[in-house]
Coordinates of C-alpha atoms in Angstrom, one line a residue:
X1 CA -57.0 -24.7 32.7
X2 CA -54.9 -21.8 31.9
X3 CA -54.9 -21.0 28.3
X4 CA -51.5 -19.4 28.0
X5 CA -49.5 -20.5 25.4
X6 CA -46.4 -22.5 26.0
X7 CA -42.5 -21.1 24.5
X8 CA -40.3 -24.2 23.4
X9 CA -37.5 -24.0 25.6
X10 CA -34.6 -23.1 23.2
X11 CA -37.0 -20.0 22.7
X12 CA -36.7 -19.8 26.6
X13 CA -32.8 -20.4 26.4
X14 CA -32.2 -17.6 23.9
X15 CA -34.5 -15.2 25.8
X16 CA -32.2 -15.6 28.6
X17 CA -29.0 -15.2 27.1
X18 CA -30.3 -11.9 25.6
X19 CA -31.0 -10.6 28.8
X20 CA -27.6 -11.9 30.5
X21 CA -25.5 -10.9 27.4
X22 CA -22.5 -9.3 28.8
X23 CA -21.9 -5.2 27.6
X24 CA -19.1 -4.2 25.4
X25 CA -15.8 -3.3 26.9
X26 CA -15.5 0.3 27.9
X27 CA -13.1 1.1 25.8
X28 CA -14.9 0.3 22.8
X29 CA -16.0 3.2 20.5
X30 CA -19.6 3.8 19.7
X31 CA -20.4 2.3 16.2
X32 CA -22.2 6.0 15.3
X33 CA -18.5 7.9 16.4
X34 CA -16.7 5.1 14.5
X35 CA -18.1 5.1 11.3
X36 CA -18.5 9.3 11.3
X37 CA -14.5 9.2 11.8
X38 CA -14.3 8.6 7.8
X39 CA -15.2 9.8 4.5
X40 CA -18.6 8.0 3.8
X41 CA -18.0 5.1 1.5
X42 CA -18.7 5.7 -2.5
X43 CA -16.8 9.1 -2.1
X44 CA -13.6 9.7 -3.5
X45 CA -12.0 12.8 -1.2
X46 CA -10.7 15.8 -3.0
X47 CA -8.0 16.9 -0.5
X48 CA -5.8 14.0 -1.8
X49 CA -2.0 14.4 -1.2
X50 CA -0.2 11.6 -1.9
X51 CA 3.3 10.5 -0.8
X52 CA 4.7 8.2 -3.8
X53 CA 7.9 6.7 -2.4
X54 CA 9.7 4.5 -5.6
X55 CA 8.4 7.3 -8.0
X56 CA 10.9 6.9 -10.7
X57 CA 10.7 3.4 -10.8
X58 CA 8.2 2.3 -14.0
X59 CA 5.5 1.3 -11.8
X60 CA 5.8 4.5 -9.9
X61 CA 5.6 7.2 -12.5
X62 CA 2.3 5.4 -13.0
X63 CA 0.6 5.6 -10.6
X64 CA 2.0 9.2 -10.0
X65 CA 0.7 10.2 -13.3
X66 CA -2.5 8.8 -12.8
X67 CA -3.0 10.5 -9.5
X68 CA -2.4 13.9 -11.2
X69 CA -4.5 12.9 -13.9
X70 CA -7.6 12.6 -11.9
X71 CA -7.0 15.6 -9.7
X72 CA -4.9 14.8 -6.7
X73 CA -1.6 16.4 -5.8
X74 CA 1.5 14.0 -5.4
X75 CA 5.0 14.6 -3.7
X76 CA 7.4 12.2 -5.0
X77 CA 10.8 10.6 -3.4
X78 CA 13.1 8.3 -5.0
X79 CA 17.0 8.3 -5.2
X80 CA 18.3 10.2 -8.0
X81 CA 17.2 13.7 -8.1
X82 CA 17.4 14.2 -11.9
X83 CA 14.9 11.9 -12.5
X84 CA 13.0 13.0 -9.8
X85 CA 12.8 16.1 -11.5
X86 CA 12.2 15.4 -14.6
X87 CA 9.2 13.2 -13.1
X88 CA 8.1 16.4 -11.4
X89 CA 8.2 18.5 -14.6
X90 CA 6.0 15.9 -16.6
X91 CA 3.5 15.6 -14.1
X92 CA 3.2 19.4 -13.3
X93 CA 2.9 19.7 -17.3
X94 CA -0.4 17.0 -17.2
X95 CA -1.5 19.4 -13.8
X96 CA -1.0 22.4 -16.0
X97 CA -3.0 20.5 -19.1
X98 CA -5.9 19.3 -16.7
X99 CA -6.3 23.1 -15.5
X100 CA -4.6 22.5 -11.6
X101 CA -1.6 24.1 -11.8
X102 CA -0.3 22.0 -9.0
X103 CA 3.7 22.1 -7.9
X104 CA 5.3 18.7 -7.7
X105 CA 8.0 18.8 -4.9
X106 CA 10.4 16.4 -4.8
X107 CA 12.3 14.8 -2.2
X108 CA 15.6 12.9 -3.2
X109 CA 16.6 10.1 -0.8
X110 CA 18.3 6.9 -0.6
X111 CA 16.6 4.3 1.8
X112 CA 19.5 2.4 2.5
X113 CA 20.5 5.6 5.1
X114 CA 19.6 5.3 8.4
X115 CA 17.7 9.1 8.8
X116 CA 16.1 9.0 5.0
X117 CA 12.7 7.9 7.0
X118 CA 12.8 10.5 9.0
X119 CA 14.0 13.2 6.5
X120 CA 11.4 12.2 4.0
X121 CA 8.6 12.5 6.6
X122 CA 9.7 15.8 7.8
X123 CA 10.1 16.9 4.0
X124 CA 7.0 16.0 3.0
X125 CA 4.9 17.1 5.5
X126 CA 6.7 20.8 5.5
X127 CA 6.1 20.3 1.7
X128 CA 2.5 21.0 2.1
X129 CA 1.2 17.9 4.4
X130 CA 0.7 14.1 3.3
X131 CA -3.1 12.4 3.4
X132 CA -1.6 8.8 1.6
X133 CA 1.2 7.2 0.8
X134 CA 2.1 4.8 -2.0
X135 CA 4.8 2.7 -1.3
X136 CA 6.1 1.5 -4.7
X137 CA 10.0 0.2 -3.9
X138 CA 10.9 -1.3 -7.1
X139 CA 14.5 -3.0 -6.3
X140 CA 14.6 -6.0 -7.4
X141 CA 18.0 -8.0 -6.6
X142 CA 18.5 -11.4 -8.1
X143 CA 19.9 -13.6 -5.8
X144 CA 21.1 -16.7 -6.5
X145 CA 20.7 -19.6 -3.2
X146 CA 24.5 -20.4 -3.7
X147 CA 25.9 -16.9 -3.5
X148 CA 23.5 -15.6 -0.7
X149 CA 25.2 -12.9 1.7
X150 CA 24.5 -11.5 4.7
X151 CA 24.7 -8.4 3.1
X152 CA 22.2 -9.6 0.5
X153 CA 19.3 -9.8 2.9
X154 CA 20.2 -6.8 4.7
X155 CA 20.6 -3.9 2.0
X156 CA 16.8 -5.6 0.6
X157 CA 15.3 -5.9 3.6
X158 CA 16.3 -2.3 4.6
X159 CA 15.2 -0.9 1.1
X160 CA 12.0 -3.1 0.6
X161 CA 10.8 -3.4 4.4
X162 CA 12.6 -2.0 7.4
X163 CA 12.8 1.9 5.5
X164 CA 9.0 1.6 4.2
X165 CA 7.8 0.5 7.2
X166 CA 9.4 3.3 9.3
X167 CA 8.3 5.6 6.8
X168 CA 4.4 5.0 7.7
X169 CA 5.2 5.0 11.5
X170 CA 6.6 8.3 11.1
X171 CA 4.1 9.9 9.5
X172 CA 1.3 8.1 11.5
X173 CA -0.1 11.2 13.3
X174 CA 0.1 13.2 10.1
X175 CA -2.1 10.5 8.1
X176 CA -4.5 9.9 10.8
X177 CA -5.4 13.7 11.6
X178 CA -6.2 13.0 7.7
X179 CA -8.0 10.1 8.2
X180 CA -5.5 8.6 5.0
X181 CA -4.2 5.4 3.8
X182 CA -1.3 3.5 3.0
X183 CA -1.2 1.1 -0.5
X184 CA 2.0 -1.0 -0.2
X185 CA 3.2 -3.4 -3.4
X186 CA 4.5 -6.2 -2.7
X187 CA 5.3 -9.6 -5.2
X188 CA 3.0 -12.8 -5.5
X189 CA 6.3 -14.6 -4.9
X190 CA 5.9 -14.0 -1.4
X191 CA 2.8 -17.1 -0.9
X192 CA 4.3 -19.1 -4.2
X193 CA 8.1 -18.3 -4.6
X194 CA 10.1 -18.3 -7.4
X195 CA 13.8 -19.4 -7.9
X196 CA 17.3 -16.9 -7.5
X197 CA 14.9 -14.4 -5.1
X198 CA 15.2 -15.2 -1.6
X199 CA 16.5 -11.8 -0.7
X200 CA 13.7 -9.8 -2.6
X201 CA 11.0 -12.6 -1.6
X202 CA 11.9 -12.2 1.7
X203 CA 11.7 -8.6 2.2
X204 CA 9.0 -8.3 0.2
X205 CA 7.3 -11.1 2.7
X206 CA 8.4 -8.6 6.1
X207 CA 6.4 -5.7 4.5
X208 CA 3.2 -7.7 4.0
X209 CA 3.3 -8.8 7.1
X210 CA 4.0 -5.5 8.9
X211 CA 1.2 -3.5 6.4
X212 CA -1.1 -5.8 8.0
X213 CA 0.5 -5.1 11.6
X214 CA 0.7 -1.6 10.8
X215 CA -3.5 -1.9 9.8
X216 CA -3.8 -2.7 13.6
X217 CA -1.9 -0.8 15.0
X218 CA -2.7 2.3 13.2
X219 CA -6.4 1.8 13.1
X220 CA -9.5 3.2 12.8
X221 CA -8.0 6.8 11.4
X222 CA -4.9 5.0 8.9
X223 CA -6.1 2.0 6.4
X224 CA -3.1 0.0 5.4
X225 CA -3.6 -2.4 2.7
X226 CA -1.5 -4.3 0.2
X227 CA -1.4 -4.9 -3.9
X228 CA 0.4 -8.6 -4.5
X229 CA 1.1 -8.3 -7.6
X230 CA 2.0 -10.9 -10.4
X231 CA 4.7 -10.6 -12.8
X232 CA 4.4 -6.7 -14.9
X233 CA 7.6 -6.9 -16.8
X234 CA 10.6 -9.5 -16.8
X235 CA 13.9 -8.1 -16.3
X236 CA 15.9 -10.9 -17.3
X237 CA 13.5 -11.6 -20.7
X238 CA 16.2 -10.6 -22.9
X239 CA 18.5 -12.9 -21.3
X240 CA 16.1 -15.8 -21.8
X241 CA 13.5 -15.4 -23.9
X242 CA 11.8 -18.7 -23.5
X243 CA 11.9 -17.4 -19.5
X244 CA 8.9 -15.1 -20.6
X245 CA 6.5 -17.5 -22.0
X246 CA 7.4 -19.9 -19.0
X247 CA 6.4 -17.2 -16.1
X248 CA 3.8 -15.9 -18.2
X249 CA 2.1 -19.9 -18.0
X250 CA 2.0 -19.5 -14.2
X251 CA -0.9 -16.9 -14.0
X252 CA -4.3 -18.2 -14.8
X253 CA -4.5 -15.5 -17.7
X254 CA -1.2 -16.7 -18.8
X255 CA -0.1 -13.2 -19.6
X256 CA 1.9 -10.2 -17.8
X257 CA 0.5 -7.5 -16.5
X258 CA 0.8 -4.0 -17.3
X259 CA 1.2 -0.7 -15.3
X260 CA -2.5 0.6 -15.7
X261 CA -3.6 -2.8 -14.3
X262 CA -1.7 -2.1 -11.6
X263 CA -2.2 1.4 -11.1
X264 CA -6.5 0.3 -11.6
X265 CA -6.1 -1.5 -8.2
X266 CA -3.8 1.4 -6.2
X267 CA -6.6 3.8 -6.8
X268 CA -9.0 1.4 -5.5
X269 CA -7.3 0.7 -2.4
X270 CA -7.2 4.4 -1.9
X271 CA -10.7 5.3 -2.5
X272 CA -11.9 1.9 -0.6
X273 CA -12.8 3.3 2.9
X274 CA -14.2 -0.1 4.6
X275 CA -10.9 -1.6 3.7
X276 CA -7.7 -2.1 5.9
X277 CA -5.1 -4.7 6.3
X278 CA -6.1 -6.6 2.9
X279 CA -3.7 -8.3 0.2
X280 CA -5.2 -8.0 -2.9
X281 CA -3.6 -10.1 -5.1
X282 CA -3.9 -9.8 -8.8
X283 CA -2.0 -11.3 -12.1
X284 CA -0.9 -14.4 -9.8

């Protein structure tokens, strides 16, 4: 009698499909080249030089100012050049302060032109190079369903998906020889809409899906990620001032946000290195 020991059979049956398993495709990169690619994860990098398009908007003197404040360098775009240089002046006076001494160029465009992708990428990489670019497109059209235009959709989609969305494409290369990131913000409105704001919803909707398109298509060496944000500020408060407390009763919190809160999760997204094509969603 033989005494060696029997194996159940689905011990048997997993042996085999062990030794049949099927080897990864060939054009599959090593897991070791992969992962050395990147920054390793729990380091913030200290080459940062970030592209904030929508600077002069509330939410984008922000997050500029917060990038400066903690070291980085910003270039900042936006339509009207006087405020874009006033923006530049306060934030190379908090460089200055925090002992940098780092220039704040400026690059004043209008997104509803066909070429301002193309000139703001050019601009900003012969500015001094781009490793991340915060897109912070603050438009934010009210459109009523019963006096919807063509036009309507067109000039907001252009400003809030079609000009961002070139924007990153142009400056692919330039981000990935980087190894950088894009943080887009779009609106909670886009998964639970709110009335007179098809246009914005809309557009808003086309850039979340295309960040996440963008994560794919761009990946391993570009991280594209997006902030969904609840409602920061009402501009039609004043107007309506029972409006407030009604929006402010559809967040869970049943408050607004504020700037920092947002500008808490943009740095986040930056500095997350494991992270690509992700909504976060937050105030909603």
């Amino acid at each position: 009698m033989s005494d060696k020991r029997s194996t159940p059979p689905e011990a048997e049956q997993g042996r085999g499909q062990e030794e049949i398993a099927p080897p990864p495709p060939a054009n599959m990169p090593p897991r070791g080249r992969l992962h050395s690619s990147h920054p390793p994860t729990g380091h913030r990098r200290t080459d940062r030089r970030v592209l904030v398009v929508g600077s002069t908007g509330r939410l984008g003197v922000a997050i500029a100012q917060a990038l400066v404040d903690r070291g980085d360098r910003v270039c900042v775009t936006g339509r009207d050049e006087g405020r874009l240089e006033a923006l530049a002046r306060d934030l190379e006076a908090r460089s200055e302060a925090a002992g940098k001494h780092a220039p704040v160029p400026t690059i004043a465009q209008n997104l509803l032109e066909e070429d301002a992708p193309k000139r703001i990428a050019k601009a900003a990489i012969a500015s001094g190079g781009v490793t991340d670019i915060v897109l912070a497109c603050g438009p934010f059209p009210r459109t009523p369903i019963e006096d919807l235009t063509r036009d309507d959709l067109e000039m907001t989609l252009r400003v809030h998906a079609v000009a961002p969305l070139l924007l990153v494409n142009e400056l692919a290369d330039e981000l990935a020889s980087k190894r950088g990131s894009v943080v887009a913000l779009t609106d909670g409105g886009v998964s639970r809409p709110y009335p007179n704001h098809v246009a914005y919803l809309t557009a808003k909707g086309a850039l979340q899906a295309g960040m996440r398109a963008m994560a794919v298509e761009h990946g391993p060496h570009v991280r594209c990620n997006v902030v969904s944000l609840g409602i920061v500020a009402d501009p039609e408060a004043d107007a309506d001032p029972l409006r407030t407390h009604r929006l402010a009763a559809r967040s869970p919190l049943g408050r607004f946000g504020t700037p920092t809160e947002v500008v808490h999760v943009v740095l986040a997204l930056l500095d997350a290195t494991w992270a690509t094509g992700e909504i976060w969603g937050i105030g909603r």
